[in-house]
């Protein structure tokens, strides 16, 4: 699947608002990819597809994860907020002909992160949080940081997201906690 096909596909699957978000995430992902020497085409494709399963029902998502347990990444046990990324990766792999594991990974972990994230994973995760239309408090700061230091930006982003989830009394996805600990441990090693 190329970028044009991905764009057409998500246009047909998403509301105007989410489609606009998707295009903004793509722009930001390409910008970050350039900055960090990540393949721009892979970043664009992962960004275009990242929310492609966001508007299907929870039942459909559950069904998909049951149908492909080998790709479900423990999905049903995890908070429902992460299902759409896992399901988008399953659809991309099984129905839309996306074979590149790096792209599939970036799609699957765009909400929670995971331990051992690649640069492409990080680029898509951050692009989703800092796309043009995002206006949460602190987004300007993160936009500056992500152009300077990818891992520092990831730590700030994960902390922000994880604190927000906990403040709402919701369960924290273990992968999110693992992503944070993993990047922190790597940074400490480098110091
Ligand atoms: Fe998402
Ligand atoms: Fe998104």
PDB file of C-alpha atoms and ligand atoms in Angstrom:
ATOM      1  CA  UNK A   1       0.000   0.000   0.000  1.00  0.00           C
ATOM      2  CA  UNK A   2       1.358   3.411  -0.926  1.00  0.00           C
ATOM      3  CA  UNK A   3       0.638   6.784   0.660  1.00  0.00           C
ATOM      4  CA  UNK A   4      -2.038   7.708  -1.872  1.00  0.00           C
ATOM      5  CA  UNK A   5      -3.914   4.457  -1.267  1.00  0.00           C
ATOM      6  CA  UNK A   6      -3.603   4.847   2.491  1.00  0.00           C
ATOM      7  CA  UNK A   7      -4.968   8.373   2.286  1.00  0.00           C
ATOM      8  CA  UNK A   8      -7.978   7.248   0.250  1.00  0.00           C
ATOM      9  CA  UNK A   9      -8.598   4.362   2.590  1.00  0.00           C
ATOM     10  CA  UNK A  10      -8.633   6.458   5.749  1.00  0.00           C
ATOM     11  CA  UNK A  11     -10.677   9.185   4.063  1.00  0.00           C
ATOM     12  CA  UNK A  12     -13.415   6.592   3.599  1.00  0.00           C
ATOM     13  CA  UNK A  13     -13.131   5.259   7.165  1.00  0.00           C
ATOM     14  CA  UNK A  14     -12.850   8.432   9.250  1.00  0.00           C
ATOM     15  CA  UNK A  15     -14.887  11.509  10.139  1.00  0.00           C
ATOM     16  CA  UNK A  16     -13.718  14.849   8.721  1.00  0.00           C
ATOM     17  CA  UNK A  17     -12.216  15.809  12.053  1.00  0.00           C
ATOM     18  CA  UNK A  18     -10.251  12.618  12.490  1.00  0.00           C
ATOM     19  CA  UNK A  19      -9.138  12.660   8.873  1.00  0.00           C
ATOM     20  CA  UNK A  20      -7.762  16.164   9.403  1.00  0.00           C
ATOM     21  CA  UNK A  21      -5.991  14.951  12.560  1.00  0.00           C
ATOM     22  CA  UNK A  22      -4.537  12.096  10.522  1.00  0.00           C
ATOM     23  CA  UNK A  23      -3.134  14.437   7.866  1.00  0.00           C
ATOM     24  CA  UNK A  24      -1.649  16.633  10.579  1.00  0.00           C
ATOM     25  CA  UNK A  25      -0.046  13.613  12.253  1.00  0.00           C
ATOM     26  CA  UNK A  26       1.404  12.625   8.904  1.00  0.00           C
ATOM     27  CA  UNK A  27       2.951  16.080   8.435  1.00  0.00           C
ATOM     28  CA  UNK A  28       4.458  16.053  11.905  1.00  0.00           C
ATOM     29  CA  UNK A  29       5.709  12.478  11.517  1.00  0.00           C
ATOM     30  CA  UNK A  30       7.507  13.365   8.279  1.00  0.00           C
ATOM     31  CA  UNK A  31       9.048  16.398   9.951  1.00  0.00           C
ATOM     32  CA  UNK A  32      10.315  14.306  12.854  1.00  0.00           C
ATOM     33  CA  UNK A  33      11.469  11.545  10.508  1.00  0.00           C
ATOM     34  CA  UNK A  34      13.615  14.067   8.598  1.00  0.00           C
ATOM     35  CA  UNK A  35      15.038  15.392  11.847  1.00  0.00           C
ATOM     36  CA  UNK A  36      16.034  11.956  13.155  1.00  0.00           C
ATOM     37  CA  UNK A  37      17.007  10.169   9.953  1.00  0.00           C
ATOM     38  CA  UNK A  38      13.974   7.889   9.914  1.00  0.00           C
ATOM     39  CA  UNK A  39      12.524   6.655   6.602  1.00  0.00           C
ATOM     40  CA  UNK A  40      10.014   9.380   5.680  1.00  0.00           C
ATOM     41  CA  UNK A  41       7.805   7.137   3.595  1.00  0.00           C
ATOM     42  CA  UNK A  42       7.450   4.631   6.427  1.00  0.00           C
ATOM     43  CA  UNK A  43       6.663   7.436   8.873  1.00  0.00           C
ATOM     44  CA  UNK A  44       4.044   8.861   6.511  1.00  0.00           C
ATOM     45  CA  UNK A  45       2.380   5.495   5.919  1.00  0.00           C
ATOM     46  CA  UNK A  46       2.299   4.581   9.622  1.00  0.00           C
ATOM     47  CA  UNK A  47       0.910   8.020  10.473  1.00  0.00           C
ATOM     48  CA  UNK A  48      -1.778   7.822   7.781  1.00  0.00           C
ATOM     49  CA  UNK A  49      -2.945   4.438   9.092  1.00  0.00           C
ATOM     50  CA  UNK A  50      -2.482   4.977  12.841  1.00  0.00           C
ATOM     51  CA  UNK A  51      -6.124   5.819  13.623  1.00  0.00           C
ATOM     52  CA  UNK A  52      -7.672   3.847  10.758  1.00  0.00           C
ATOM     53  CA  UNK A  53      -9.513   1.541  13.185  1.00  0.00           C
ATOM     54  CA  UNK A  54     -10.611   4.291  15.558  1.00  0.00           C
ATOM     55  CA  UNK A  55     -14.178   4.434  14.307  1.00  0.00           C
ATOM     56  CA  UNK A  56     -15.111   0.762  14.368  1.00  0.00           C
ATOM     57  CA  UNK A  57     -17.077  -0.582  17.331  1.00  0.00           C
ATOM     58  CA  UNK A  58     -15.514  -2.199  20.388  1.00  0.00           C
ATOM     59  CA  UNK A  59     -17.212  -5.441  19.387  1.00  0.00           C
ATOM     60  CA  UNK A  60     -15.572  -5.350  15.975  1.00  0.00           C
ATOM     61  CA  UNK A  61     -12.207  -4.652  17.571  1.00  0.00           C
ATOM     62  CA  UNK A  62     -12.672  -7.533  19.997  1.00  0.00           C
ATOM     63  CA  UNK A  63     -13.633  -9.776  17.102  1.00  0.00           C
ATOM     64  CA  UNK A  64     -10.501  -8.823  15.140  1.00  0.00           C
ATOM     65  CA  UNK A  65      -8.224  -9.456  18.119  1.00  0.00           C
ATOM     66  CA  UNK A  66      -9.854 -12.852  18.690  1.00  0.00           C
ATOM     67  CA  UNK A  67      -9.490 -13.730  15.040  1.00  0.00           C
ATOM     68  CA  UNK A  68      -5.776 -12.891  15.039  1.00  0.00           C
ATOM     69  CA  UNK A  69      -4.532 -13.658  18.567  1.00  0.00           C
ATOM     70  CA  UNK A  70      -0.954 -13.864  17.259  1.00  0.00           C
ATOM     71  CA  UNK A  71      -1.107 -10.149  16.442  1.00  0.00           C
ATOM     72  CA  UNK A  72      -3.358  -8.978  19.284  1.00  0.00           C
ATOM     73  CA  UNK A  73      -0.525  -8.156  21.711  1.00  0.00           C
ATOM     74  CA  UNK A  74      -2.628  -9.085  24.727  1.00  0.00           C
ATOM     75  CA  UNK A  75      -5.205  -6.625  23.442  1.00  0.00           C
ATOM     76  CA  UNK A  76      -8.342  -7.657  25.262  1.00  0.00           C
ATOM     77  CA  UNK A  77      -6.609  -7.664  28.630  1.00  0.00           C
ATOM     78  CA  UNK A  78      -5.349  -4.145  28.045  1.00  0.00           C
ATOM     79  CA  UNK A  79      -7.282  -0.856  28.385  1.00  0.00           C
ATOM     80  CA  UNK A  80      -9.715  -0.383  25.499  1.00  0.00           C
ATOM     81  CA  UNK A  81      -8.019   2.907  24.572  1.00  0.00           C
ATOM     82  CA  UNK A  82      -5.112   0.966  23.025  1.00  0.00           C
ATOM     83  CA  UNK A  83      -7.230  -1.448  20.986  1.00  0.00           C
ATOM     84  CA  UNK A  84      -7.633   0.775  17.933  1.00  0.00           C
ATOM     85  CA  UNK A  85      -3.877   0.846  17.275  1.00  0.00           C
ATOM     86  CA  UNK A  86      -3.585  -2.914  17.594  1.00  0.00           C
ATOM     87  CA  UNK A  87      -6.609  -3.378  15.330  1.00  0.00           C
ATOM     88  CA  UNK A  88      -5.318  -0.892  12.747  1.00  0.00           C
ATOM     89  CA  UNK A  89      -2.088  -2.904  12.569  1.00  0.00           C
ATOM     90  CA  UNK A  90      -4.050  -6.163  12.224  1.00  0.00           C
ATOM     91  CA  UNK A  91      -6.151  -4.717   9.384  1.00  0.00           C
ATOM     92  CA  UNK A  92      -3.085  -3.257   7.683  1.00  0.00           C
ATOM     93  CA  UNK A  93      -1.317  -6.606   7.878  1.00  0.00           C
ATOM     94  CA  UNK A  94      -4.158  -8.945   7.005  1.00  0.00           C
ATOM     95  CA  UNK A  95      -6.330  -6.886   4.663  1.00  0.00           C
ATOM     96  CA  UNK A  96      -4.404  -3.966   3.219  1.00  0.00           C
ATOM     97  CA  UNK A  97      -1.143  -5.662   2.303  1.00  0.00           C
ATOM     98  CA  UNK A  98       1.212  -3.810   4.663  1.00  0.00           C
ATOM     99  CA  UNK A  99       4.106  -6.195   5.318  1.00  0.00           C
ATOM    100  CA  UNK A 100       6.709  -3.930   6.848  1.00  0.00           C
ATOM    101  CA  UNK A 101       7.047  -4.895  10.521  1.00  0.00           C
ATOM    102  CA  UNK A 102       8.459  -1.471  11.432  1.00  0.00           C
ATOM    103  CA  UNK A 103       5.367   0.275  10.078  1.00  0.00           C
ATOM    104  CA  UNK A 104       3.016  -2.240  11.713  1.00  0.00           C
ATOM    105  CA  UNK A 105       4.772  -1.773  15.050  1.00  0.00           C
ATOM    106  CA  UNK A 106       4.507   2.019  14.912  1.00  0.00           C
ATOM    107  CA  UNK A 107       0.777   1.750  14.194  1.00  0.00           C
ATOM    108  CA  UNK A 108       0.169  -0.819  16.934  1.00  0.00           C
ATOM    109  CA  UNK A 109       1.975   1.052  19.717  1.00  0.00           C
ATOM    110  CA  UNK A 110       0.991   4.629  18.890  1.00  0.00           C
ATOM    111  CA  UNK A 111      -1.275   5.024  21.927  1.00  0.00           C
ATOM    112  CA  UNK A 112       0.654   3.328  24.704  1.00  0.00           C
ATOM    113  CA  UNK A 113       4.208   2.960  23.509  1.00  0.00           C
ATOM    114  CA  UNK A 114       6.090  -0.200  24.454  1.00  0.00           C
ATOM    115  CA  UNK A 115       9.445  -1.309  25.792  1.00  0.00           C
ATOM    116  CA  UNK A 116      12.130  -1.200  23.113  1.00  0.00           C
ATOM    117  CA  UNK A 117      10.493   1.377  20.864  1.00  0.00           C
ATOM    118  CA  UNK A 118      12.215   2.047  17.537  1.00  0.00           C
ATOM    119  CA  UNK A 119      12.847   5.572  16.305  1.00  0.00           C
ATOM    120  CA  UNK A 120       9.917   5.156  13.938  1.00  0.00           C
ATOM    121  CA  UNK A 121       7.663   4.096  16.843  1.00  0.00           C
ATOM    122  CA  UNK A 122       8.711   7.215  18.747  1.00  0.00           C
ATOM    123  CA  UNK A 123       8.222   9.507  15.765  1.00  0.00           C
ATOM    124  CA  UNK A 124       4.636   8.331  15.247  1.00  0.00           C
ATOM    125  CA  UNK A 125       3.845   8.380  18.973  1.00  0.00           C
ATOM    126  CA  UNK A 126       5.061  11.971  19.299  1.00  0.00           C
ATOM    127  CA  UNK A 127       3.506  13.123  16.031  1.00  0.00           C
ATOM    128  CA  UNK A 128       0.140  11.906  17.317  1.00  0.00           C
ATOM    129  CA  UNK A 129       0.528  13.974  20.484  1.00  0.00           C
ATOM    130  CA  UNK A 130       1.846  17.138  18.858  1.00  0.00           C
ATOM    131  CA  UNK A 131      -0.006  17.361  15.523  1.00  0.00           C
ATOM    132  CA  UNK A 132      -1.044  20.863  14.492  1.00  0.00           C
ATOM    133  CA  UNK A 133      -4.579  20.805  15.912  1.00  0.00           C
ATOM    134  CA  UNK A 134      -3.539  19.557  19.372  1.00  0.00           C
ATOM    135  CA  UNK A 135      -3.939  22.245  22.005  1.00  0.00           C
ATOM    136  CA  UNK A 136      -3.469  20.546  25.371  1.00  0.00           C
ATOM    137  CA  UNK A 137      -1.508  22.559  27.949  1.00  0.00           C
ATOM    138  CA  UNK A 138       2.176  21.932  27.417  1.00  0.00           C
ATOM    139  CA  UNK A 139       1.941  20.897  23.777  1.00  0.00           C
ATOM    140  CA  UNK A 140       4.071  23.879  22.686  1.00  0.00           C
ATOM    141  CA  UNK A 141       6.819  22.820  25.038  1.00  0.00           C
ATOM    142  CA  UNK A 142       6.741  19.248  23.761  1.00  0.00           C
ATOM    143  CA  UNK A 143       6.851  20.481  20.134  1.00  0.00           C
ATOM    144  CA  UNK A 144      10.097  22.296  20.905  1.00  0.00           C
ATOM    145  CA  UNK A 145      11.581  19.406  22.856  1.00  0.00           C
ATOM    146  CA  UNK A 146      10.796  16.771  20.224  1.00  0.00           C
ATOM    147  CA  UNK A 147      12.858  18.656  17.640  1.00  0.00           C
ATOM    148  CA  UNK A 148      15.811  18.749  20.034  1.00  0.00           C
ATOM    149  CA  UNK A 149      15.879  15.370  21.744  1.00  0.00           C
ATOM    150  CA  UNK A 150      13.709  12.413  20.763  1.00  0.00           C
ATOM    151  CA  UNK A 151      14.096  10.418  23.988  1.00  0.00           C
ATOM    152  CA  UNK A 152      13.677  13.400  26.302  1.00  0.00           C
ATOM    153  CA  UNK A 153      10.496  14.234  24.402  1.00  0.00           C
ATOM    154  CA  UNK A 154       9.304  10.628  24.721  1.00  0.00           C
ATOM    155  CA  UNK A 155       9.866  10.659  28.478  1.00  0.00           C
ATOM    156  CA  UNK A 156       7.962  13.944  28.810  1.00  0.00           C
ATOM    157  CA  UNK A 157       5.155  12.666  26.571  1.00  0.00           C
ATOM    158  CA  UNK A 158       4.811   9.320  28.337  1.00  0.00           C
ATOM    159  CA  UNK A 159       4.876  10.966  31.729  1.00  0.00           C
ATOM    160  CA  UNK A 160       2.218  13.448  30.676  1.00  0.00           C
ATOM    161  CA  UNK A 161      -0.012  10.703  29.269  1.00  0.00           C
ATOM    162  CA  UNK A 162       0.517   8.254  32.120  1.00  0.00           C
ATOM    163  CA  UNK A 163      -0.102  10.898  34.791  1.00  0.00           C
ATOM    164  CA  UNK A 164      -3.277  11.937  32.988  1.00  0.00           C
ATOM    165  CA  UNK A 165      -4.565   8.353  32.831  1.00  0.00           C
ATOM    166  CA  UNK A 166      -3.830   7.805  36.527  1.00  0.00           C
ATOM    167  CA  UNK A 167      -5.393  11.154  37.500  1.00  0.00           C
ATOM    168  CA  UNK A 168      -8.614   9.984  35.877  1.00  0.00           C
ATOM    169  CA  UNK A 169      -8.574   6.854  38.004  1.00  0.00           C
ATOM    170  CA  UNK A 170      -8.152   4.691  34.900  1.00  0.00           C
ATOM    171  CA  UNK A 171      -5.869   1.664  34.736  1.00  0.00           C
ATOM    172  CA  UNK A 172      -2.449   2.324  33.233  1.00  0.00           C
ATOM    173  CA  UNK A 173      -1.467   0.088  30.351  1.00  0.00           C
ATOM    174  CA  UNK A 174       1.576  -1.938  31.486  1.00  0.00           C
ATOM    175  CA  UNK A 175       3.216  -1.255  28.129  1.00  0.00           C
ATOM    176  CA  UNK A 176       3.086   2.498  28.799  1.00  0.00           C
ATOM    177  CA  UNK A 177       4.857   2.082  32.101  1.00  0.00           C
ATOM    178  CA  UNK A 178       7.350  -0.264  30.421  1.00  0.00           C
ATOM    179  CA  UNK A 179       8.024   2.238  27.630  1.00  0.00           C
ATOM    180  CA  UNK A 180       8.833   4.942  30.162  1.00  0.00           C
ATOM    181  CA  UNK A 181      11.079   2.749  32.320  1.00  0.00           C
ATOM    182  CA  UNK A 182      12.895   1.437  29.262  1.00  0.00           C
ATOM    183  CA  UNK A 183      13.772   4.872  27.847  1.00  0.00           C
ATOM    184  CA  UNK A 184      14.732   6.126  31.299  1.00  0.00           C
ATOM    185  CA  UNK A 185      17.066   3.158  31.830  1.00  0.00           C
ATOM    186  CA  UNK A 186      18.738   3.755  28.447  1.00  0.00           C
ATOM    187  CA  UNK A 187      19.251   7.427  29.230  1.00  0.00           C
ATOM    188  CA  UNK A 188      20.830   6.615  32.569  1.00  0.00           C
ATOM    189  CA  UNK A 189      23.179   4.146  30.911  1.00  0.00           C
ATOM    190  CA  UNK A 190      24.341   6.812  28.483  1.00  0.00           C
ATOM    191  CA  UNK A 191      25.084   9.327  31.266  1.00  0.00           C
TER     192      UNK A 191
HETATM  193 FE1  LIG B   1      -4.997   6.810  18.157  1.00  0.00          FE
HETATM  194 FE1  LIG B   2      -4.308   9.870  16.547  1.00  0.00          FE
END
